[in-house]
JSON list of C-alpha atoms in Angstrom, two decimals:
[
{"chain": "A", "resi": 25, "resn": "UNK", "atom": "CA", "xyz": [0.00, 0.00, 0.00]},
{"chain": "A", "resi": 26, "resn": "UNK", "atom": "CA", "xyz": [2.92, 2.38, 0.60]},
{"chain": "A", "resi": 27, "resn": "UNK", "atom": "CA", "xyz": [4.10, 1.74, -2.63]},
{"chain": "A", "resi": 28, "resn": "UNK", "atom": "CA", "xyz": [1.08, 2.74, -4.17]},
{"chain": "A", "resi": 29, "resn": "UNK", "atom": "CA", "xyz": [0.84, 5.96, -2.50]},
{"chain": "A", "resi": 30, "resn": "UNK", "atom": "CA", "xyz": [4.84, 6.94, -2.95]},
{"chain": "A", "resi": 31, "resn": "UNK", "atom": "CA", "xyz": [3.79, 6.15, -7.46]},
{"chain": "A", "resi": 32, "resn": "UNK", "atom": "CA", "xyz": [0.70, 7.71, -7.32]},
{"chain": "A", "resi": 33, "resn": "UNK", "atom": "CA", "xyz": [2.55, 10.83, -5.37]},
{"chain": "A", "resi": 34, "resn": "UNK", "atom": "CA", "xyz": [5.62, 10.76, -7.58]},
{"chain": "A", "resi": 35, "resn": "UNK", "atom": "CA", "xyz": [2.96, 10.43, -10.80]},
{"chain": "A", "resi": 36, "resn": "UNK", "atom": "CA", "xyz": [0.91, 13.26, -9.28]},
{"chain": "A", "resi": 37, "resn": "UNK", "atom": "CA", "xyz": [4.25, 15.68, -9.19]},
{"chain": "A", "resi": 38, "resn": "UNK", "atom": "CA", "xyz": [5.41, 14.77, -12.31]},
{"chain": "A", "resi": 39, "resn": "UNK", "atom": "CA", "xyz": [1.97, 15.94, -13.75]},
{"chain": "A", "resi": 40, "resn": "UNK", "atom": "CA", "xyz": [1.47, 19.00, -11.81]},
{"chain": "A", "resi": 41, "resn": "UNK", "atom": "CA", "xyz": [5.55, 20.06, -13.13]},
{"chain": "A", "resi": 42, "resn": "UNK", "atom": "CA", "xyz": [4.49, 19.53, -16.76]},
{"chain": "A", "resi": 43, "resn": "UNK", "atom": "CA", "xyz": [1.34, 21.05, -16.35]},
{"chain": "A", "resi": 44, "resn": "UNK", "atom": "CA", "xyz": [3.10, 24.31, -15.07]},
{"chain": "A", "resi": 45, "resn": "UNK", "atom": "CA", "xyz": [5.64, 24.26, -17.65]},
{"chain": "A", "resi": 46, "resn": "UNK", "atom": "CA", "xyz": [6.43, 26.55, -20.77]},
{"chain": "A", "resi": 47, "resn": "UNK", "atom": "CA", "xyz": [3.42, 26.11, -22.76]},
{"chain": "A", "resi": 48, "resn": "UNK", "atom": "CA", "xyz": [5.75, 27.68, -25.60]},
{"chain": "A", "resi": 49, "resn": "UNK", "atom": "CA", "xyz": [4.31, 30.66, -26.06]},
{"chain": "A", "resi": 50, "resn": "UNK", "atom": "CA", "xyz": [6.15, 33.47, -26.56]},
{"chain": "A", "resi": 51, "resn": "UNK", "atom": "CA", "xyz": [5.37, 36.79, -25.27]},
{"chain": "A", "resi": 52, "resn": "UNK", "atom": "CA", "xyz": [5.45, 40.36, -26.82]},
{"chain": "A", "resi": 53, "resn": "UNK", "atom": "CA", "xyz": [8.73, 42.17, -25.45]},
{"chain": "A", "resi": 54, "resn": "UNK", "atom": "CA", "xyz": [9.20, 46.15, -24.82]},
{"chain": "A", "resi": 55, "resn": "UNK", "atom": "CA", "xyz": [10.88, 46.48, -28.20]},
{"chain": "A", "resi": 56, "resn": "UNK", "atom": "CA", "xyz": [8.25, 44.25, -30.37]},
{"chain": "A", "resi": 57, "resn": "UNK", "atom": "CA", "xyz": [5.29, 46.00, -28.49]},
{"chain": "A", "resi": 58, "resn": "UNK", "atom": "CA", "xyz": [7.28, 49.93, -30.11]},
{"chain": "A", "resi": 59, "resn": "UNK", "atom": "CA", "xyz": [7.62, 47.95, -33.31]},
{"chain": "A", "resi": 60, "resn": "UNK", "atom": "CA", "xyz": [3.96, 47.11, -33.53]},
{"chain": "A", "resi": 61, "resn": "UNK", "atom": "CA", "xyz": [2.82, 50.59, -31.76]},
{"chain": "A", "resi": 62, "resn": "UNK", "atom": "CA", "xyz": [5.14, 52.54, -34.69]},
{"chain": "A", "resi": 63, "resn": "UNK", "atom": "CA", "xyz": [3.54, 50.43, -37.44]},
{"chain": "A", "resi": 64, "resn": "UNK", "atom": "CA", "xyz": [-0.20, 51.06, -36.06]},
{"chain": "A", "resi": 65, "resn": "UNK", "atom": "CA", "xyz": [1.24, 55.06, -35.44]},
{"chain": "A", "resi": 66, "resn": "UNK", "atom": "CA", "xyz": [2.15, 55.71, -38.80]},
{"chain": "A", "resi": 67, "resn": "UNK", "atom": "CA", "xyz": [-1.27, 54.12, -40.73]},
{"chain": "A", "resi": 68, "resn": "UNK", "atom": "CA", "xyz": [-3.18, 56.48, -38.33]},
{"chain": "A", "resi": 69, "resn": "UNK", "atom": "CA", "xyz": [-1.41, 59.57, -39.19]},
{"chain": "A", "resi": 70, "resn": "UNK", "atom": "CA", "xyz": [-1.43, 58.46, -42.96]},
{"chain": "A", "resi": 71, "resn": "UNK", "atom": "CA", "xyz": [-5.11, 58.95, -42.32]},
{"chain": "A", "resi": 72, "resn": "UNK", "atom": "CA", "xyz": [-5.21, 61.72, -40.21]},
{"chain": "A", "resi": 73, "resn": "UNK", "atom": "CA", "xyz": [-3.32, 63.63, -42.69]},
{"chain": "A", "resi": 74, "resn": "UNK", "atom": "CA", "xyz": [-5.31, 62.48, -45.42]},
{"chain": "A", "resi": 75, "resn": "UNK", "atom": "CA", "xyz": [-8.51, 63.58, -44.14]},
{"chain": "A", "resi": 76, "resn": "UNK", "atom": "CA", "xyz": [-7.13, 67.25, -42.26]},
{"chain": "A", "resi": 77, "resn": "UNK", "atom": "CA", "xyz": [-5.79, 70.59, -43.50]},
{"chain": "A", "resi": 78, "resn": "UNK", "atom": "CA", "xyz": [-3.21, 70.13, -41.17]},
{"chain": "A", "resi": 79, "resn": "UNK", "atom": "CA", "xyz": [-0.15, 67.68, -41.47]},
{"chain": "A", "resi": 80, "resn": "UNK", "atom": "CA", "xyz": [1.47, 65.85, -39.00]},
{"chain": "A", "resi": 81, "resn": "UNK", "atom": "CA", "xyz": [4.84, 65.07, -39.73]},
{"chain": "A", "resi": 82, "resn": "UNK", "atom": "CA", "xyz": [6.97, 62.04, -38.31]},
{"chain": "A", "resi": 83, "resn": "UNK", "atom": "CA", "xyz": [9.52, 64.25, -37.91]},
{"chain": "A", "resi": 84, "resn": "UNK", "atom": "CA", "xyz": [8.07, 66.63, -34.83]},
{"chain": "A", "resi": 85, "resn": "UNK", "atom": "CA", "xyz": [6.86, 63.20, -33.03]},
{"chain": "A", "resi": 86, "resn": "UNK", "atom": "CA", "xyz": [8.72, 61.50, -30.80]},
{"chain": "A", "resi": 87, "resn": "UNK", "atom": "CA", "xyz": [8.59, 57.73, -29.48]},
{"chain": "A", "resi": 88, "resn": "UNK", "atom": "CA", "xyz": [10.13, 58.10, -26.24]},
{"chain": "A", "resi": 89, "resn": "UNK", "atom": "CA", "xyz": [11.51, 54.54, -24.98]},
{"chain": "A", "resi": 90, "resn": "UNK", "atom": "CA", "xyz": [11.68, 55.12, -21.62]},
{"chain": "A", "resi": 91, "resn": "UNK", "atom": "CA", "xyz": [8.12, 56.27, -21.25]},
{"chain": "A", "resi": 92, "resn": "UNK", "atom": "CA", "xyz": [7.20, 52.66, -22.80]},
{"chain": "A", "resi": 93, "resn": "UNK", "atom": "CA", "xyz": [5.89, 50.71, -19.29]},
{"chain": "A", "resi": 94, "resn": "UNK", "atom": "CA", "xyz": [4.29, 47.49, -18.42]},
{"chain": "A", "resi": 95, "resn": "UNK", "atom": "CA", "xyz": [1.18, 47.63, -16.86]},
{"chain": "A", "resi": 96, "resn": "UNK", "atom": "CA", "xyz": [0.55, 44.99, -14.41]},
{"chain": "A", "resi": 97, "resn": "UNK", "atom": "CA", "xyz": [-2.91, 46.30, -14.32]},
{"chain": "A", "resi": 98, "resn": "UNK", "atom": "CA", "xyz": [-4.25, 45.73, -17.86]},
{"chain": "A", "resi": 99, "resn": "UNK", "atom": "CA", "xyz": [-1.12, 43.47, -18.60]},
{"chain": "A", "resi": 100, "resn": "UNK", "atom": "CA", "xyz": [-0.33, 45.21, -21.42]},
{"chain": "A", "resi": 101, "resn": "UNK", "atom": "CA", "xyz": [2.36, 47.79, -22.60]},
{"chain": "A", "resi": 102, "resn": "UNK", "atom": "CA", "xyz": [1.97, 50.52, -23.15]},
{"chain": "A", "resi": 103, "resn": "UNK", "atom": "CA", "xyz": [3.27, 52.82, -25.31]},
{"chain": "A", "resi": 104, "resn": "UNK", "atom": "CA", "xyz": [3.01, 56.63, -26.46]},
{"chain": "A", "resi": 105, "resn": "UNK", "atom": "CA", "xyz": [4.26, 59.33, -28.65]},
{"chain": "A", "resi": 106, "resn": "UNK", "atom": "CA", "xyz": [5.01, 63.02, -27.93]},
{"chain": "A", "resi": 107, "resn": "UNK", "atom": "CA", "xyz": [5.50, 65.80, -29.99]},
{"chain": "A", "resi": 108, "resn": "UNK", "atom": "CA", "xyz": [9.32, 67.33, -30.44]},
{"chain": "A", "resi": 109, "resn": "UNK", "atom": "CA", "xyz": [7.70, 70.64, -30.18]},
{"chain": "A", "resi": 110, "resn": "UNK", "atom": "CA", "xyz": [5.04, 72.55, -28.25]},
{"chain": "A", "resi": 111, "resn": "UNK", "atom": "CA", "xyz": [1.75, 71.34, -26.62]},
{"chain": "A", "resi": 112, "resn": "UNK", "atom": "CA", "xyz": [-1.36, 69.16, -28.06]},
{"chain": "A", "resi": 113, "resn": "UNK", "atom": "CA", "xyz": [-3.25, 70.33, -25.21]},
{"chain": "A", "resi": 114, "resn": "UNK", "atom": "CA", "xyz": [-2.51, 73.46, -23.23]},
{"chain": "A", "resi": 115, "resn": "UNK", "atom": "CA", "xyz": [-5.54, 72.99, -20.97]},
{"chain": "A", "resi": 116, "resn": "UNK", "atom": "CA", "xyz": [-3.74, 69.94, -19.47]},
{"chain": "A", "resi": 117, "resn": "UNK", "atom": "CA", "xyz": [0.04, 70.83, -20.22]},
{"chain": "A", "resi": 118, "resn": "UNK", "atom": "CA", "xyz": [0.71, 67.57, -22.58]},
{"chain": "A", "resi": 119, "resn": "UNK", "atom": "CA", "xyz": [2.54, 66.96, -25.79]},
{"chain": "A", "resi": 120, "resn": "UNK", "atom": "CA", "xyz": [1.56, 63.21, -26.14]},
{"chain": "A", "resi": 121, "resn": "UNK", "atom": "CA", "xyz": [-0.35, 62.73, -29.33]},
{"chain": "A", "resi": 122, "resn": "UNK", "atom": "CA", "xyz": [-1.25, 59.20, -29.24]},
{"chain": "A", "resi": 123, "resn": "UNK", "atom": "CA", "xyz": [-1.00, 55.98, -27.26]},
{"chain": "A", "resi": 124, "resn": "UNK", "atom": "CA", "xyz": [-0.97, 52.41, -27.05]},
{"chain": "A", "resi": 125, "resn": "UNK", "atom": "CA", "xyz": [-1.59, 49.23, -25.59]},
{"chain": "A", "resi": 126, "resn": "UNK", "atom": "CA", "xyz": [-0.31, 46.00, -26.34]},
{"chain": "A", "resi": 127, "resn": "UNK", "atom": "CA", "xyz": [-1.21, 42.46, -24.90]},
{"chain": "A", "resi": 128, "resn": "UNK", "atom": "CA", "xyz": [1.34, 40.02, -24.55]},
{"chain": "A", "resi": 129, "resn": "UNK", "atom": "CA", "xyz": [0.32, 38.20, -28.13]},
{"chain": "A", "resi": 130, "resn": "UNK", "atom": "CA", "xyz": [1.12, 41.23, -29.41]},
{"chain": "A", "resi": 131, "resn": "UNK", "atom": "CA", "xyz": [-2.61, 42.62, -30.37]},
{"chain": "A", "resi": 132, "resn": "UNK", "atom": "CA", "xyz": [-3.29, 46.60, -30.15]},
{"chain": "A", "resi": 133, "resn": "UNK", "atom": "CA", "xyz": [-6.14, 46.00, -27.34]},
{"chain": "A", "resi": 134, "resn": "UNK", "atom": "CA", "xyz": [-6.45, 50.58, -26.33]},
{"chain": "A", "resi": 135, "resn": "UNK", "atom": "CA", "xyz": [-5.87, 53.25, -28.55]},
{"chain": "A", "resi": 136, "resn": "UNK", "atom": "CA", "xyz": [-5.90, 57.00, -28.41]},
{"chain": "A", "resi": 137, "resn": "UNK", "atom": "CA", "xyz": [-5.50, 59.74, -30.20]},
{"chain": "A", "resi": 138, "resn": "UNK", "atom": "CA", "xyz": [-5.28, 63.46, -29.86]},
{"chain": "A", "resi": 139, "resn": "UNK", "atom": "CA", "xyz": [-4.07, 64.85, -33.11]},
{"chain": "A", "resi": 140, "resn": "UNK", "atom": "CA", "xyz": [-6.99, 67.06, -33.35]},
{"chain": "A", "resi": 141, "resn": "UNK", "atom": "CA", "xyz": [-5.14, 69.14, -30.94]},
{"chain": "A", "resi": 142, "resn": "UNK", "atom": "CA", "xyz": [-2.02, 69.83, -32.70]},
{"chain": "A", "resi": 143, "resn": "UNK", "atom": "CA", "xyz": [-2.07, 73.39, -34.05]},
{"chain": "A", "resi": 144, "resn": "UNK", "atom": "CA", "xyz": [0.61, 74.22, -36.40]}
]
């Protein structure tokens, strides 16, 4: 009977380990989740500027890696983009233009956007 118990034991260990292993899936890192954010960034302000009088160009925004944070929250990263230059909002004393969250299989799950507030 000890026996028994000791295999089934061992057995039930053994399946508990493997159960809590790797289950290979690889998650979306800092720099993959700015890849993905720039690629999403750049389609919306192909629009933007498509539909607008005024233009935003790449060149006055700003991804600014150190601002890029995990949130342990929504479990996501997230990630945003400043202008170089000036405010979007004076009322609230901000130059981010847009940001982004990204899940760990690397899907855009939040988006905003605030280019309406960029006054050239």
């Amino acid at each position: 009977m000890k026996k028994i118990s000791v295999i089934f034991i061992t057995l039930l260990a053994i399946f508990s380990l493997v159960g809590c292993g790797n289950d290979e899936t690889e998650e979306t890192t800092k720099e993959q989740a700015e890849e993905i954010t720039m690629e999403e960034f750049e389609k919306d302000i192909a629009n933007f500027n498509e539909e607008s009088n005024v233009d935003i160009k790449m060149d006055d925004v700003e991804l600014l890696s150190n601002e890029t944070h995990f949130s342990s929250t929504s479990k996501a990263w997230d990630v945003t983009f400043n202008l170089k230059d000036g405010l979007t909002n004076p009322e609230k004393a901000t130059s981010q233009i847009a940001s982004y969250s990204i899940n760990l299989k690397g899907e855009i799950t939040g988006k905003v956007t605030s280019f309406e507030f960029v006054q050239r």
